[in-house]
Coordinates of C-alpha atoms in Angstrom, one line a residue:
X11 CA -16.0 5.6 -2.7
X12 CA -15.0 2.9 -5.1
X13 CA -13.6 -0.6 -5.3
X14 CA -11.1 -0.8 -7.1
X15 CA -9.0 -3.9 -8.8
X16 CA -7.4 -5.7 -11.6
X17 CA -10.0 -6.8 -14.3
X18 CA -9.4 -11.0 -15.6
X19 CA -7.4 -11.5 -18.2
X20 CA -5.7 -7.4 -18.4
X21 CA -2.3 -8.2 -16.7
X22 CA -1.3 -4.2 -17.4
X23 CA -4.4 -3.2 -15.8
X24 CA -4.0 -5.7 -12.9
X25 CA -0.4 -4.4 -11.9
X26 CA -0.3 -2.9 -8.6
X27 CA 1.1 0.2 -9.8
X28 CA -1.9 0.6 -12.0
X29 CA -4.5 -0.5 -9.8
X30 CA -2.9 2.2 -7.2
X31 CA -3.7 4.7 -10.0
X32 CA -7.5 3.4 -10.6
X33 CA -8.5 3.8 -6.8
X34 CA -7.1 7.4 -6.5
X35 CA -8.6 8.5 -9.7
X36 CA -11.3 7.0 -8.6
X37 CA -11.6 8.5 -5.0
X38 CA -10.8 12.2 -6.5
X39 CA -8.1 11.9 -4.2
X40 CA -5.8 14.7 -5.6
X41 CA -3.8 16.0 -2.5
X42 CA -1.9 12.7 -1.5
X43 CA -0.7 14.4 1.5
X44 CA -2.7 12.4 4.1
X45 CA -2.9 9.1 2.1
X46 CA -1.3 6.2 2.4
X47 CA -0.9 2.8 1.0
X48 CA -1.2 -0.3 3.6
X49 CA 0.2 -3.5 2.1
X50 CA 1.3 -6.5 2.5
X51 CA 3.8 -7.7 -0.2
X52 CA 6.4 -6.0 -1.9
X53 CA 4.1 -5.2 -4.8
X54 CA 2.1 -2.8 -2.6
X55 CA 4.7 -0.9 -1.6
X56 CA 6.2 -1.0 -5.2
X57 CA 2.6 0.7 -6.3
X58 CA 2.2 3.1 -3.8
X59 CA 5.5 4.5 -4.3
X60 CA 5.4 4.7 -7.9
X61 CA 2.0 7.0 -7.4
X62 CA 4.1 9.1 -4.7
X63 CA 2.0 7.2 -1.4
X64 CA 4.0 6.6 1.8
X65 CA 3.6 2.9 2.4
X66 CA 3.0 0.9 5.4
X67 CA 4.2 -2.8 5.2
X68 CA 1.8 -5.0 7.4
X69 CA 3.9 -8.0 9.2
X70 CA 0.9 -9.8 9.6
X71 CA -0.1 -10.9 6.2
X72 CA 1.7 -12.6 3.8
X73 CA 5.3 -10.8 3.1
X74 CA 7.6 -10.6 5.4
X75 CA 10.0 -8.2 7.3
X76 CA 12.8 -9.0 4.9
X77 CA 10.3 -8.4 1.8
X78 CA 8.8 -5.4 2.8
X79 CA 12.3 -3.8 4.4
X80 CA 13.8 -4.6 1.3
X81 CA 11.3 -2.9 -1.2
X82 CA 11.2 0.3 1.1
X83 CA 8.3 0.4 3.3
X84 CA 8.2 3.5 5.4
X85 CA 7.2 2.1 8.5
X86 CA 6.1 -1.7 9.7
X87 CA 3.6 -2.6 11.6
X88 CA 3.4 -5.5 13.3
X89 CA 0.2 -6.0 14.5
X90 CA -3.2 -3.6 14.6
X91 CA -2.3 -1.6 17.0
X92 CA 1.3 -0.5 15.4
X93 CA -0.8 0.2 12.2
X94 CA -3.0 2.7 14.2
X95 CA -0.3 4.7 15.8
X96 CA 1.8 4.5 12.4
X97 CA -1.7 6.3 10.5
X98 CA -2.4 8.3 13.4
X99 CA 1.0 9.7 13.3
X100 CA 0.5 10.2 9.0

């Protein structure tokens, strides 16, 4: 288990993307075949992508449907109990 996040004052470091990368290297987590990111901003989804997650906009933080649509979530939940079928189905 870790915690992962951007350091102050490393921008590169504290890019989504990159902070994506620092949790599964982290977590040992080399079959990505049941992981997933959960986000919710377009960055999120931008990061998980780029490290080959699925990604699951959340429509109750602060992006919207238009912002996550738009950067290519694979599924939206609206609420907690969308989120739990949408894993449960991963």
């Amino acid at each position: 288990d870790a915690i992962c996040g951007a350091p102050e004052g490393d921008k590169e470091a504290g890019k989504k993307v990159n902070v994506v990368k620092a949790a599964l290297k982290a977590a040992s987590c080399n079959d990505l075949s049941r992981a997933v990111m959960v986000g919710d901003r377009r960055h999120d989804i931008y990061g998980a992508h780029a490290n080959g997650l699925e990604a699951i906009g959340v429509l109750y933080g602060y992006g919207s449907r238009e912002e996550l649509s738009a950067a290519g979530a694979d599924f939206l939940a609206a609420d907690l109990d969308e989120l739990k079928t949408a894993l449960l189905q991963q």
